[in-house]
Short mmCIF file of C-alpha atoms in Angstrom, two decimals:
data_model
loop_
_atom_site.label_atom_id
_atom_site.label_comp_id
_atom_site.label_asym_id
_atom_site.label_seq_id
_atom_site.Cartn_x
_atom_site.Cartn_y
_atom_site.Cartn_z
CA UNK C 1 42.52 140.20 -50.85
CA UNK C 2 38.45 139.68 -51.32
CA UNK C 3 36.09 141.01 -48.85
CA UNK C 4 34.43 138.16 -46.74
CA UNK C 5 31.11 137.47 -47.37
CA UNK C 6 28.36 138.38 -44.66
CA UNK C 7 25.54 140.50 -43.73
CA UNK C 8 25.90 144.39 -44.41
CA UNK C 9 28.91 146.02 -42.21
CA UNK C 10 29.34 143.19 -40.44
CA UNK C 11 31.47 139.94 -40.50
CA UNK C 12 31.78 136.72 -38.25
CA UNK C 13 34.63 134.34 -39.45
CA UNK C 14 34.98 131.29 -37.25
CA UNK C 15 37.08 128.85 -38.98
CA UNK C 16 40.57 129.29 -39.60
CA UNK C 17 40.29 128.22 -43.28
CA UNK C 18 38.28 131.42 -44.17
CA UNK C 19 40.29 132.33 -47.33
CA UNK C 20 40.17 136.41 -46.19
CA UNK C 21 41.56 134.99 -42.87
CA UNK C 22 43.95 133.48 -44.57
CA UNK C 23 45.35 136.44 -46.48
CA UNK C 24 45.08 138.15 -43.49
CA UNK C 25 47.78 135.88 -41.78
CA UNK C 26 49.90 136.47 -44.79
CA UNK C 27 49.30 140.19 -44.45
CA UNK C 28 50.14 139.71 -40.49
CA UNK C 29 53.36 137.52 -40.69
CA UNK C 30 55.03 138.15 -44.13
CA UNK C 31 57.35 140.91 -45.10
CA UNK C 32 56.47 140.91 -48.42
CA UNK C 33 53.09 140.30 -48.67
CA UNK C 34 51.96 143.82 -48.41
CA UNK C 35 53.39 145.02 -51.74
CA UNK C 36 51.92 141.83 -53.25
CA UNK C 37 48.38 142.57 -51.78
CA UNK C 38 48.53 146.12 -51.95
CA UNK C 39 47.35 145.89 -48.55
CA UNK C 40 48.68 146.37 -44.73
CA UNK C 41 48.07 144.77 -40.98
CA UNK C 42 47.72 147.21 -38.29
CA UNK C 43 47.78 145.80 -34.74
CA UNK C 44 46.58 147.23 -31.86
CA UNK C 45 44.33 149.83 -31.25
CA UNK C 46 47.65 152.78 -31.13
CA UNK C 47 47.70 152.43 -35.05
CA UNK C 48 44.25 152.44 -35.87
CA UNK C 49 43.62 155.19 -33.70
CA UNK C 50 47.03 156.93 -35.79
CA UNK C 51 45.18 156.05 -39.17
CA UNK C 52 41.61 157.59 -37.89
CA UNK C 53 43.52 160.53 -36.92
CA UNK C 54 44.76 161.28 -40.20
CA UNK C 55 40.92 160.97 -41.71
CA UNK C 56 41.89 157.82 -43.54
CA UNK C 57 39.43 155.38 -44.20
CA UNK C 58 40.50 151.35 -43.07
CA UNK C 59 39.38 148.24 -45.69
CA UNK C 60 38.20 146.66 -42.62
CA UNK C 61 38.45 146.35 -38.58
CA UNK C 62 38.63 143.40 -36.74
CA UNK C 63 38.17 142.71 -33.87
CA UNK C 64 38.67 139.15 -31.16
CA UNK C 65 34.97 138.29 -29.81
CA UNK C 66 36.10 139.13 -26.40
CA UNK C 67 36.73 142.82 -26.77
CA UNK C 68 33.30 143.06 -29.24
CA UNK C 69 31.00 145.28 -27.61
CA UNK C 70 28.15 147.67 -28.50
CA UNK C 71 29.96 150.67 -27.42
CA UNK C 72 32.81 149.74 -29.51
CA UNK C 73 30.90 148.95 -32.81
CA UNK C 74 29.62 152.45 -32.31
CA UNK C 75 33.48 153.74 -31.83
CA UNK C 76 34.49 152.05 -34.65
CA UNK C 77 31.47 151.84 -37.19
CA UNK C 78 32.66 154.58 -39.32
CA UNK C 79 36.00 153.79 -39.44
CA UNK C 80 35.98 151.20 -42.34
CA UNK C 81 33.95 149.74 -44.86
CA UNK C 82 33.40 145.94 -43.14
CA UNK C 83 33.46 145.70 -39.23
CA UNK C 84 35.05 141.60 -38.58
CA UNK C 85 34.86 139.76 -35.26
CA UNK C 86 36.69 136.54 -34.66
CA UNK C 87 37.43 134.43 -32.07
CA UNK C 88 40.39 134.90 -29.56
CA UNK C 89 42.32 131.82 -30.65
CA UNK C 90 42.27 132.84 -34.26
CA UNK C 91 42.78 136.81 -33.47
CA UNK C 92 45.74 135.48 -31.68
CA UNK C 93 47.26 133.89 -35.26
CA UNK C 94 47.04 137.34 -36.91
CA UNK C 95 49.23 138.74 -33.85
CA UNK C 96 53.01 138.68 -33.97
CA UNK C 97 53.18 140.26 -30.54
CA UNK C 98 53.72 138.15 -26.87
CA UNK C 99 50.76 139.72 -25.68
CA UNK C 100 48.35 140.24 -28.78
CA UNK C 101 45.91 143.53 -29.30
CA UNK C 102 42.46 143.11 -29.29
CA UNK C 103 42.23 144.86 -32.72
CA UNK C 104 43.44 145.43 -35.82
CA UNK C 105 42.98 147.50 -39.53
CA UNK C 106 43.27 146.60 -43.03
CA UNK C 107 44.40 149.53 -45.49
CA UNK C 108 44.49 149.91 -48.56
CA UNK C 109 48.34 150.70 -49.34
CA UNK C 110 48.50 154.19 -50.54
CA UNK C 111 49.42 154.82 -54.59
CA UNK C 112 53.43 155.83 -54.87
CA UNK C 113 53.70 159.86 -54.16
CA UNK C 114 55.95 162.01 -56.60
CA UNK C 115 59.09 162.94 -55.32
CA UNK C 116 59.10 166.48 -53.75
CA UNK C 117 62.44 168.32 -54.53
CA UNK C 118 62.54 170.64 -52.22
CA UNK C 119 61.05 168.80 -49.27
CA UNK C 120 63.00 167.93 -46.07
CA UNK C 121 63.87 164.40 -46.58
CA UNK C 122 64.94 161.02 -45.30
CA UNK C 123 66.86 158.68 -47.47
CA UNK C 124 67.34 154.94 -46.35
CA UNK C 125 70.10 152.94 -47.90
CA UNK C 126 69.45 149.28 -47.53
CA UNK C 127 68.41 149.54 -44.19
CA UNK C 128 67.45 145.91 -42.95
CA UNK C 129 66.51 146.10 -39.85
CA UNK C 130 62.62 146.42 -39.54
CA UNK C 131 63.15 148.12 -35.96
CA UNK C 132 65.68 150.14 -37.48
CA UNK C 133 63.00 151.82 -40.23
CA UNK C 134 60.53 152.15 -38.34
CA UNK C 135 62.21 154.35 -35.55
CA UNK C 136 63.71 156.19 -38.11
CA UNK C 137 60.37 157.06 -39.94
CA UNK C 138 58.86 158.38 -36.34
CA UNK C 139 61.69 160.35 -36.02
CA UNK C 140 61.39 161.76 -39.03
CA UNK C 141 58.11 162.60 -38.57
CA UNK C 142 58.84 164.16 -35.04
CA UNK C 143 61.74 166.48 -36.53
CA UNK C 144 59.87 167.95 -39.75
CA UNK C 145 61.15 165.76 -42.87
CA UNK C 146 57.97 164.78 -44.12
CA UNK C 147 59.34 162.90 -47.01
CA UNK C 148 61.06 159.73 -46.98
CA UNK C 149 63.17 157.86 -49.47
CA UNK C 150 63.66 154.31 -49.11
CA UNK C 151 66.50 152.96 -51.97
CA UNK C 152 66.14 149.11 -53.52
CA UNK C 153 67.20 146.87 -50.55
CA UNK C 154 65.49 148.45 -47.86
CA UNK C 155 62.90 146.68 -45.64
CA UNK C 156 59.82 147.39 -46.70
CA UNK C 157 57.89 150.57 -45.37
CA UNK C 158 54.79 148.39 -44.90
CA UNK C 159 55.54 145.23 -43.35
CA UNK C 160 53.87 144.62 -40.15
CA UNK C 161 57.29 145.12 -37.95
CA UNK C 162 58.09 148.50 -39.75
CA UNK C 163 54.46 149.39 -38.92
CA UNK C 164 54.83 148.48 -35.42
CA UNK C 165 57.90 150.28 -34.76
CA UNK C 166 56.62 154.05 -36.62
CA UNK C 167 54.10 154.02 -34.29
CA UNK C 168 51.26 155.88 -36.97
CA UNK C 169 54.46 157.85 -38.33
CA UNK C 170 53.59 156.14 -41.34
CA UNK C 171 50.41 158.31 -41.87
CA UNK C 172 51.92 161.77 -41.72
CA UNK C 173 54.87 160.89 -44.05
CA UNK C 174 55.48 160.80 -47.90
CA UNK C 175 56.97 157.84 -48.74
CA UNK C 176 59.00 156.51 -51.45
CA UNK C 177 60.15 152.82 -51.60
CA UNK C 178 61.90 150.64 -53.99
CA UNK C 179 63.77 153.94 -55.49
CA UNK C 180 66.86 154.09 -57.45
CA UNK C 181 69.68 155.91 -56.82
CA UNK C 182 68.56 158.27 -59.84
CA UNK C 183 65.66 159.30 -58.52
CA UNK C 184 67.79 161.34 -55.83
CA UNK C 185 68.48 163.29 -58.96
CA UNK C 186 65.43 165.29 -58.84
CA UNK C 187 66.21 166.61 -55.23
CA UNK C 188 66.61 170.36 -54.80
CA UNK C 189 68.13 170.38 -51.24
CA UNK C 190 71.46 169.56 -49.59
CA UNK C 191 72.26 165.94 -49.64
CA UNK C 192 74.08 165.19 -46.08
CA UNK C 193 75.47 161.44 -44.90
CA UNK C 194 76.85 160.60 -41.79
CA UNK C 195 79.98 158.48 -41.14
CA UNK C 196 82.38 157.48 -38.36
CA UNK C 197 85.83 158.68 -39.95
CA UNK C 198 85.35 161.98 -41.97
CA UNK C 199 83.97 164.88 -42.58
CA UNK C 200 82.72 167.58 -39.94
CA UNK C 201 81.49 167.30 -36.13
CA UNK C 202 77.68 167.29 -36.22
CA UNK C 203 77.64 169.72 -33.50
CA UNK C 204 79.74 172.31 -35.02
CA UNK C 205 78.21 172.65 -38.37
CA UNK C 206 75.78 174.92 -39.71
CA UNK C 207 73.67 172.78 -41.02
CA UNK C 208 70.81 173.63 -43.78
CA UNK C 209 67.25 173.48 -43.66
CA UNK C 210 65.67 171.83 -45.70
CA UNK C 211 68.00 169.21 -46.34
CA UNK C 212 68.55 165.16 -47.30
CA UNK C 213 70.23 163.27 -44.90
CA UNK C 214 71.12 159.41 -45.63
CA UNK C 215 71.34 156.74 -43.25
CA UNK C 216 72.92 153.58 -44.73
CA UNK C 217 72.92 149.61 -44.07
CA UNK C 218 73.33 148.53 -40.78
CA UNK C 219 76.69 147.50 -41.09
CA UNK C 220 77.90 148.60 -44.38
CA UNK C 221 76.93 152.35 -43.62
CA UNK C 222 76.04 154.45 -46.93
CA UNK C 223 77.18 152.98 -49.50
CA UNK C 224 79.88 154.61 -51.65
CA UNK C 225 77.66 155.83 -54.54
CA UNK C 226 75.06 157.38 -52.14
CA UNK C 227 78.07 158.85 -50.13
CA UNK C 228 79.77 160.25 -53.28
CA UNK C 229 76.72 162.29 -53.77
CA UNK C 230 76.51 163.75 -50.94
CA UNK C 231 77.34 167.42 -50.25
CA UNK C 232 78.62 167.09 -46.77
CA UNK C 233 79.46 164.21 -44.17
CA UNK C 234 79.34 164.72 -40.54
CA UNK C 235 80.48 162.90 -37.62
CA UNK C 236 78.40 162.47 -34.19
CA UNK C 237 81.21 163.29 -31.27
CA UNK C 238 81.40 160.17 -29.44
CA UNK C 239 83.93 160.67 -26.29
CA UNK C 240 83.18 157.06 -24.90
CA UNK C 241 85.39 155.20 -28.06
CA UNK C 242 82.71 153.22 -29.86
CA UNK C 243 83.28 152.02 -32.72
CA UNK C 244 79.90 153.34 -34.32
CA UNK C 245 75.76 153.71 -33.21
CA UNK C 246 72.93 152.26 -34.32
CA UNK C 247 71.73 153.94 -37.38
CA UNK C 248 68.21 154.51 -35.67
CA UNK C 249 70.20 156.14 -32.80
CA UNK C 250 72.60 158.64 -35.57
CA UNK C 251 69.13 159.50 -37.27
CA UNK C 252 67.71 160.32 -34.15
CA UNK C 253 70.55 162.91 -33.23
CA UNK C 254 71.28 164.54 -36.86
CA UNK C 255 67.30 164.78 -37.39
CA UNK C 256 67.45 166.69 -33.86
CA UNK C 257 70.47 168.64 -35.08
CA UNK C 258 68.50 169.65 -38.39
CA UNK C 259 65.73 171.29 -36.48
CA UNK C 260 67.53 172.36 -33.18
CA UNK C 261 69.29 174.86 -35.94
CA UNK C 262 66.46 175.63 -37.82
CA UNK C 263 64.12 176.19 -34.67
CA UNK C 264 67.31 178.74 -33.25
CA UNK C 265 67.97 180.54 -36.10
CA UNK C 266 63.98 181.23 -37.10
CA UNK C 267 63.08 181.19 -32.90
CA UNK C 268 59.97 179.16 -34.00
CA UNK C 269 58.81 176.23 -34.32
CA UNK C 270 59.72 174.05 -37.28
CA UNK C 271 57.20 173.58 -40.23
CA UNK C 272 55.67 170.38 -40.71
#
């Protein structure tokens, strides 16, 4: 995606056939378009404030004319490369949200990470459900497994709903995507995946730290080549009768489980 052209630091765009707007729409309402770009969309000001926090540098912030101020040029001046106002009816176009931020941030996307083999990790198998992701990578964050593995057939990391939903967890987190099942060869921890019918209650094992766990396809689960690697299964106790949870809802409580029993057994805190 080209820079627009303008004075120093500063951009106006006022029609809505500005090529750079354009892409920026792409970059806004297309799932794919980040990985074709190499670029992401960060709405509202609770993600670029996430990305500043981390020290990382945006392509460019823009802004609507309405919320352009002096005091918020000098918030925001050193925060990226190009500083872009537009109007309100075309800031609205970039927003997917019913009531759209003022502001937003284009990134660079970051180049792939190596795999860490001993790292507390997060596989995703064919997840599909942006919302899904996304709550899954801030939980991840929030319970120490800094590295996530996202196999072929999961939603992207960087599409703008994923983004939404992590909340910033994005920035904190090693991520993988578009991995073969292979690549899980080069792991040096226990591999763990949940399921409804077998293996042991959640709450009575002794689980290890670090560890892998996999969360598989909405309704699928993990699929039987993932599963067949996998060390150990566990089950989450469910007394009401469902049927099964919502994989963001299963990560949420293993990822818990994984560093209630590391936090007991050490008495501290876990590492990040």
């Amino acid at each position: 995606m080209s820079d627009p052209v303008s004075e120093p630091g500063l951009t106006r765009i006022s029609s809505r056939d500005n090529a750079w707007l354009k892409q920026l729409r792409r970059l806004a309402h297309e799932s794919g378009a980040s990985r074709r770009l190499g670029q992401a969309w960060l709405e509202g000001d609770h993600l670029c404030r996430a990305l500043r926090a981390r020290g990382i540098q945006a392509e460019a912030v823009v802004f609507s004319e309405s919320c352009w101020d002096r005091e918020r040029a000098s918030d925001w001046s050193d925060a990226a490369a190009r500083l872009v106002i537009v109007p309100d009816a075309l800031f609205q176009g970039l927003s997917a949200l019913e009531s759209p931020a003022a502001m937003g941030c284009v990134i660079a996307l970051p180049s792939a990470p190596q795999l860490q083999p001993g790292a507390a990790t997060v596989v995703l198998d064919r997840l599909q459900d942006a919302g899904n992701v996304g709550a899954i990578l801030r939980c991840a964050a929030a319970f120490g497994f800094g590295q996530v593995i996202a196999l072929k057939g999961t939603a992207g990391l960087w599409s703008p709903k994923v983004l939404r939903a992590g909340m910033g967890a994005h920035f904190g987190l090693r991520l993988i995507e578009g991995a073969d099942a292979s690549a899980l060869d080069d792991l040096r921890v226990p591999l763990l995946a949940t399921s409804s019918h077998q293996g042991e209650l959640l709450h009575r094992s002794a689980l290890p730290w670090p560890c892998a766990w996999a969360f598989g396809h909405e309704g699928q689960g993990v699929g039987a080549a993932l599963a067949a690697r996998a060390g150990g299964h566990m089950r989450i106790v469910q007394p009401g009768g469902e049927e099964s949870l919502n994989v963001a809802t299963a990560a949420a409580i293993c990822l818990h489980a994984s560093a209630a029993a590391l936090e007991s057994r050490q008495g501290g805190s876990v590492p990040a």
